[in-house]
Amino acid sequence: MPPTTTSSSGHKPGKSGRKKGRKARLFVIVLVLAIIGGFAFGAYWSVSTVRASFPQTKGSISLQGLSGNVDVKRDGHGIPQIYASSDEDLFMAQGYVQAQDRFYEMDVRRHMTSGRLSEMFGKGQLKNDEFLRTLGWDRVAKEEYDKTLSPATKKYLQAYARGVNDYLKGKDGADISLEYAALGFENDYTPQAWTPVDSVAWLKAMAWDLRGNMQDEIDRSLLTSRLGPQQIADLYPEYPYSRNKPIVREGAYDTATGTYAQGAAAASTQSGASGASGTPAAGSAAFQSQLEGLYRVLDDVPTAVGVNGNGIGSNSWVVAGAHTITGKPLLANDPHLSPSLPSVWYQMGLHCRSVSAKCQYDVAGYTFAGMPGVIIGHNGDIAWGMTNSGADVTDLYLEKLSGDGYLDDGRTKPFTSREETIKVAGGASKKIIVRETDNGPLLSDRDDELVKVGRKATVDASAPDRGDGYGIALRWTALDPGTAMDAVFLIDKASNWTEFRAGAASFDVPSQNLVYADTAGNIGYQLPGRIPKRAAGDDGSLPVPGWESKYRWTGYLKQAELPFEFNPKRGYIVTANQAVVDKAKYPYTLTTDWGYGTRSQRIADLITSKIKGGGKISTDDMRQMQLDNSSEIAKLLVPKLLAIDVDDKYVREAQKLLEGWDYTQDADSAAAAYFNAVWRNILKLAFGNKLPKEVRVKGQCLYVRPVNTTSPADADQPVLECGQRDADQAQPDGGDRWFEVVRKIVNDENNDWWHAPGNRIEKAATNRDQLFARALSDARWELTAKLGKDIDTWSWGRLHRLFLKNQTLGTEGPDFVQYILNRGPWNLGGGEATVNATGWNAAGGYSVVWVPSMRMVVNLGDLDKSKWINLTGASGHAFSAHYTDQTGAWVKGELLDWSFTDKAVDDSTSDTLLLKP
């Protein structure tokens, strides 16, 4: 069964209901049901298969290649803590243990990153594989392994792979997981040995989902089919630096030294142009259709850790000891990612019995199944967290194709080409040709419609002659070999700020905000990453012409040029995807598409209110901040909504819910349910119905005036246009960019955006209050249909529900199978752009589309008093006690004890497994 809703991490590589070629998958499900329910041995088969795949957690196992004994201690939630006497033994055991719990997830991941999903799941995954082969993640990962990674990192990767392969030795698919048993009825697929490159390639998948503003780049171009430049500018307002503070507040770029200096007083002149740059063909039919086709391809690519690059957020913050109860720093982190089953994260500890040159690690935290080391967490000296920086590390180039080459400054250059063979389970292999320009692989080769349009459509006069057509190439930092895997190990063993920054210097992709704290009392922030420098006039916000070399990247920022802070005077640092630094204090354009700082400023306000009140912040205060449900857009709009004179008594009844509401979006709040419905309808009336079909929700059909009509007689003849995007990808999504859009015009009562046409039931709106009145009414009747006429029964949680779906068999097929493998729903509080960011897409509905995928609070005063929680559990086995044993506590906002020292781990241990040579 192909991965369709949950990624290769146990979470979502694609969208339910969108993939093609499901017949083979449904056939497997039917067979499984027949075996379980129909044949005499069905019950025995199902029970024995499930039991066979559960990990051994007690007793002893011999592993070839270990140099000494290794202890694997699991607590009551199945979270492993590994103890070894050498680095290689430690990471070999990590590979073995992760394979015990999550090998099926690991196997799906590596097939995704290498463009080999069709080998497991058949021809329905061919399009995905073709695109992923074009990107070439595994090829770049192999080049990294061969050429750029350190010898030590290679040793660790090799040891990890040995551990995974020791687990696989002598096992068939049914011994590994229930999913393999089901796949065995469809084809003769057998899991292959794990390789070090399989681990490295996962970093490419993570980087893809966290790649920055590529989606905004496409959307801005697509909007030109119906909106003018000023209207588009309205929908992408400037970041509100004066209201929502950037991450880094102290210091500035020093032009004399070419470095970012925390104490620098003089700011450099901004060299990157503000506003959108353009491409000569940006408004052409060819370019619009190219981008529309490209979006279709991108939207089908399996996601790794997020929602295909949309809406990705996270919170992390650190508070200095001067403001905490312990007198030492506290550090919190909760990355916001797609809900997944199992969770994308895997909790574990990696401990050397005695830290020495032979065995250097004593670290615990969150990692990914399939990768050695710890990605987020703490060791005995430092703690760190991550959020997505949003730095723009991708650019799309419109390429002029000509025969076997492409135009480059007036001359034709040959493509770099390679042939790829894609094996297909149950079918014939397929060969594709991947072509690349100096700007990257031609993504447009993966969509037949793009090729046709590039040959036939008209272009602007300033573009070169059409010839054989136009294509789209992708320039992306992750397609160059890097050193991110080195960074994982360097950070895991860092003992101070200097060593941490040295490790961060190797963390080239994806670019993440790194927050830091140590037991000596220091706090800090570093922006790492390979971030491109662009030519003057190009800010990366729109695709650019590939036939002009002046649009090429001119280099990368050095770490010394990247913003950082160390022990800022204010005593805290907050990162929540807001602007990294005030553009007036920095000469380079990191991106034009920051988050707008709603969450970050709320967190900062919560911290400062505690500090100004003379209080000290505790671990539980940090936890409570993570659960903050306050709606900033509600604070802005509710007073205006209450001022509307409503005649309809039923609408007035709902409006009264907002009176006295404290703007918190608890799961049981009727006011939160009604406000969010009103907000959704405001967005639809003011903006959504005016956007082009390419960005509207699929199935939403509207009569609109034609664009680029050829006859005056056509001008008043509306045409029916239906939206083309899935519900969790459409616009307006209601995030904090839309908060800012509305904030800019909310006091301009006659702004054109407040105009909305009437229908057979309601009059046209010609000002803000008329549109708000319609939204109040529409929301009342929408919730009546969804929740019932009696508003006393309404609650936000009944609308805002979380479903966890197993990554393959649980995403489609008969309800019975989904019932067995999936979990939920849970009614959640929180919402879009709140600190407790249980995100939903206002264009598509109220269901939860991303969540705090884990939460942690590290206490640098006493590491054993740190707290953590995962979205699901340690196990990827559907019937394991640890499949979703943390979810209930996660929903309640609780955190689990996080043992670290030897005594604390021993006290919390339930099972011990001895791995011996």
PDB file of C-alpha atoms in Angstrom, residues 53-170:
ATOM      1  CA  SER A  53       6.944  -8.189  14.911  1.00  0.00           C
ATOM      2  CA  PHE A  54       7.000  -6.911  18.506  1.00  0.00           C
ATOM      3  CA  PRO A  55      10.508  -6.094  19.775  1.00  0.00           C
ATOM      4  CA  GLN A  56      12.295  -8.184  22.335  1.00  0.00           C
ATOM      5  CA  THR A  57      12.885  -5.859  25.288  1.00  0.00           C
ATOM      6  CA  LYS A  58      14.183  -8.292  27.943  1.00  0.00           C
ATOM      7  CA  GLY A  59      16.848 -10.967  28.121  1.00  0.00           C
ATOM      8  CA  SER A  60      19.821 -10.875  25.771  1.00  0.00           C
ATOM      9  CA  ILE A  61      20.595 -10.889  22.037  1.00  0.00           C
ATOM     10  CA  SER A  62      23.944 -11.443  20.348  1.00  0.00           C
ATOM     11  CA  LEU A  63      24.903  -8.934  17.656  1.00  0.00           C
ATOM     12  CA  GLN A  64      27.807  -9.583  15.359  1.00  0.00           C
ATOM     13  CA  GLY A  65      30.102  -6.566  15.270  1.00  0.00           C
ATOM     14  CA  LEU A  66      29.685  -5.261  18.821  1.00  0.00           C
ATOM     15  CA  SER A  67      32.929  -4.812  20.709  1.00  0.00           C
ATOM     16  CA  GLY A  68      31.304  -4.974  24.139  1.00  0.00           C
ATOM     17  CA  ASN A  69      28.018  -5.324  25.978  1.00  0.00           C
ATOM     18  CA  VAL A  70      25.285  -2.735  25.445  1.00  0.00           C
ATOM     19  CA  ASP A  71      22.298  -2.192  27.779  1.00  0.00           C
ATOM     20  CA  VAL A  72      18.955  -1.033  26.372  1.00  0.00           C
ATOM     21  CA  LYS A  73      16.754   0.251  29.188  1.00  0.00           C
ATOM     22  CA  ARG A  74      13.141   1.079  28.372  1.00  0.00           C
ATOM     23  CA  ASP A  75      10.766   2.980  30.620  1.00  0.00           C
ATOM     24  CA  GLY A  76       7.035   2.419  31.014  1.00  0.00           C
ATOM     25  CA  HIS A  77       6.375   4.132  27.664  1.00  0.00           C
ATOM     26  CA  GLY A  78       8.889   1.980  25.801  1.00  0.00           C
ATOM     27  CA  ILE A  79      11.360   4.861  25.404  1.00  0.00           C
ATOM     28  CA  PRO A  80      14.866   3.405  25.135  1.00  0.00           C
ATOM     29  CA  GLN A  81      18.014   4.612  26.851  1.00  0.00           C
ATOM     30  CA  ILE A  82      21.141   2.936  25.431  1.00  0.00           C
ATOM     31  CA  TYR A  83      24.376   2.441  27.383  1.00  0.00           C
ATOM     32  CA  ALA A  84      27.617   1.446  25.637  1.00  0.00           C
ATOM     33  CA  SER A  85      31.396   1.754  25.991  1.00  0.00           C
ATOM     34  CA  SER A  86      32.307   2.903  22.476  1.00  0.00           C
ATOM     35  CA  ASP A  87      30.823   5.266  19.919  1.00  0.00           C
ATOM     36  CA  GLU A  88      30.409   2.533  17.304  1.00  0.00           C
ATOM     37  CA  ASP A  89      28.626   0.229  19.750  1.00  0.00           C
ATOM     38  CA  LEU A  90      26.346   3.067  20.796  1.00  0.00           C
ATOM     39  CA  PHE A  91      25.205   3.887  17.271  1.00  0.00           C
ATOM     40  CA  MET A  92      25.055   0.248  16.208  1.00  0.00           C
ATOM     41  CA  ALA A  93      22.673  -0.392  19.095  1.00  0.00           C
ATOM     42  CA  GLN A  94      20.679   2.696  18.136  1.00  0.00           C
ATOM     43  CA  GLY A  95      20.184   1.252  14.649  1.00  0.00           C
ATOM     44  CA  TYR A  96      19.104  -2.106  16.053  1.00  0.00           C
ATOM     45  CA  VAL A  97      16.622  -0.606  18.530  1.00  0.00           C
ATOM     46  CA  GLN A  98      15.068   1.824  16.068  1.00  0.00           C
ATOM     47  CA  ALA A  99      14.634  -1.011  13.576  1.00  0.00           C
ATOM     48  CA  GLN A 100      12.897  -3.037  16.287  1.00  0.00           C
ATOM     49  CA  ASP A 101      10.318  -0.304  16.764  1.00  0.00           C
ATOM     50  CA  ARG A 102      10.084   1.408  13.401  1.00  0.00           C
ATOM     51  CA  PHE A 103      11.722  -0.477  10.511  1.00  0.00           C
ATOM     52  CA  TYR A 104       8.681  -0.402   8.253  1.00  0.00           C
ATOM     53  CA  GLU A 105       8.573   3.371   8.648  1.00  0.00           C
ATOM     54  CA  MET A 106      12.318   3.548   7.916  1.00  0.00           C
ATOM     55  CA  ASP A 107      11.909   1.411   4.808  1.00  0.00           C
ATOM     56  CA  VAL A 108       9.111   3.571   3.414  1.00  0.00           C
ATOM     57  CA  ARG A 109      11.199   6.658   4.108  1.00  0.00           C
ATOM     58  CA  ARG A 110      14.191   5.437   2.167  1.00  0.00           C
ATOM     59  CA  HIS A 111      12.021   4.370  -0.761  1.00  0.00           C
ATOM     60  CA  MET A 112      10.572   7.861  -0.812  1.00  0.00           C
ATOM     61  CA  THR A 113      13.919   9.642  -0.647  1.00  0.00           C
ATOM     62  CA  SER A 114      15.355   7.462  -3.424  1.00  0.00           C
ATOM     63  CA  GLY A 115      12.302   7.643  -5.684  1.00  0.00           C
ATOM     64  CA  ARG A 116      11.572   3.933  -5.331  1.00  0.00           C
ATOM     65  CA  LEU A 117       8.073   3.879  -3.892  1.00  0.00           C
ATOM     66  CA  SER A 118       6.859   1.962  -6.954  1.00  0.00           C
ATOM     67  CA  GLU A 119       9.051  -0.961  -5.910  1.00  0.00           C
ATOM     68  CA  MET A 120       6.914  -1.378  -2.814  1.00  0.00           C
ATOM     69  CA  PHE A 121       3.522  -0.115  -3.898  1.00  0.00           C
ATOM     70  CA  GLY A 122       3.183  -0.445  -7.654  1.00  0.00           C
ATOM     71  CA  LYS A 123       2.473   1.865 -10.542  1.00  0.00           C
ATOM     72  CA  GLY A 124       0.332   4.274  -8.523  1.00  0.00           C
ATOM     73  CA  GLN A 125       3.573   5.829  -7.239  1.00  0.00           C
ATOM     74  CA  LEU A 126       5.277   6.269 -10.627  1.00  0.00           C
ATOM     75  CA  LYS A 127       4.656  10.013 -10.917  1.00  0.00           C
ATOM     76  CA  ASN A 128       6.053  10.582  -7.447  1.00  0.00           C
ATOM     77  CA  ASP A 129       9.108   8.463  -8.206  1.00  0.00           C
ATOM     78  CA  GLU A 130       9.750  10.314 -11.462  1.00  0.00           C
ATOM     79  CA  PHE A 131       9.745  13.646  -9.671  1.00  0.00           C
ATOM     80  CA  LEU A 132      11.876  12.398  -6.794  1.00  0.00           C
ATOM     81  CA  ARG A 133      14.388  10.881  -9.221  1.00  0.00           C
ATOM     82  CA  THR A 134      14.528  14.234 -10.964  1.00  0.00           C
ATOM     83  CA  LEU A 135      15.406  15.924  -7.678  1.00  0.00           C
ATOM     84  CA  GLY A 136      17.950  13.174  -7.004  1.00  0.00           C
ATOM     85  CA  TRP A 137      18.000  13.243  -3.210  1.00  0.00           C
ATOM     86  CA  ASP A 138      19.712   9.881  -2.907  1.00  0.00           C
ATOM     87  CA  ARG A 139      22.339  10.817  -5.514  1.00  0.00           C
ATOM     88  CA  VAL A 140      23.229  13.946  -3.544  1.00  0.00           C
ATOM     89  CA  ALA A 141      23.229  11.937  -0.300  1.00  0.00           C
ATOM     90  CA  LYS A 142      25.677   9.443  -1.807  1.00  0.00           C
ATOM     91  CA  GLU A 143      27.919  12.279  -2.962  1.00  0.00           C
ATOM     92  CA  GLU A 144      27.818  13.717   0.565  1.00  0.00           C
ATOM     93  CA  TYR A 145      28.742  10.361   2.042  1.00  0.00           C
ATOM     94  CA  ASP A 146      31.568   9.852  -0.456  1.00  0.00           C
ATOM     95  CA  LYS A 147      33.041  13.356  -0.509  1.00  0.00           C
ATOM     96  CA  THR A 148      31.975  15.780   2.228  1.00  0.00           C
ATOM     97  CA  LEU A 149      31.236  13.947   5.477  1.00  0.00           C
ATOM     98  CA  SER A 150      33.960  13.450   8.077  1.00  0.00           C
ATOM     99  CA  PRO A 151      35.550  10.023   8.677  1.00  0.00           C
ATOM    100  CA  ALA A 152      34.002   9.924  12.152  1.00  0.00           C
ATOM    101  CA  THR A 153      30.504  10.550  10.793  1.00  0.00           C
ATOM    102  CA  LYS A 154      30.972   7.787   8.220  1.00  0.00           C
ATOM    103  CA  LYS A 155      32.002   5.371  10.983  1.00  0.00           C
ATOM    104  CA  TYR A 156      28.852   6.199  12.937  1.00  0.00           C
ATOM    105  CA  LEU A 157      26.637   5.802   9.877  1.00  0.00           C
ATOM    106  CA  GLN A 158      28.258   2.447   9.105  1.00  0.00           C
ATOM    107  CA  ALA A 159      27.774   1.272  12.675  1.00  0.00           C
ATOM    108  CA  TYR A 160      24.127   2.350  12.619  1.00  0.00           C
ATOM    109  CA  ALA A 161      23.573   0.446   9.361  1.00  0.00           C
ATOM    110  CA  ARG A 162      25.175  -2.681  10.869  1.00  0.00           C
ATOM    111  CA  GLY A 163      22.739  -2.501  13.743  1.00  0.00           C
ATOM    112  CA  VAL A 164      19.730  -2.198  11.449  1.00  0.00           C
ATOM    113  CA  ASN A 165      20.959  -5.093   9.318  1.00  0.00           C
ATOM    114  CA  ASP A 166      21.581  -7.288  12.364  1.00  0.00           C
ATOM    115  CA  TYR A 167      17.935  -6.777  13.227  1.00  0.00           C
ATOM    116  CA  LEU A 168      16.873  -7.756   9.687  1.00  0.00           C
ATOM    117  CA  LYS A 169      19.051 -10.854   9.613  1.00  0.00           C
ATOM    118  CA  GLY A 170      16.982 -14.017   9.316  1.00  0.00           C
TER     119      GLY A 170
END
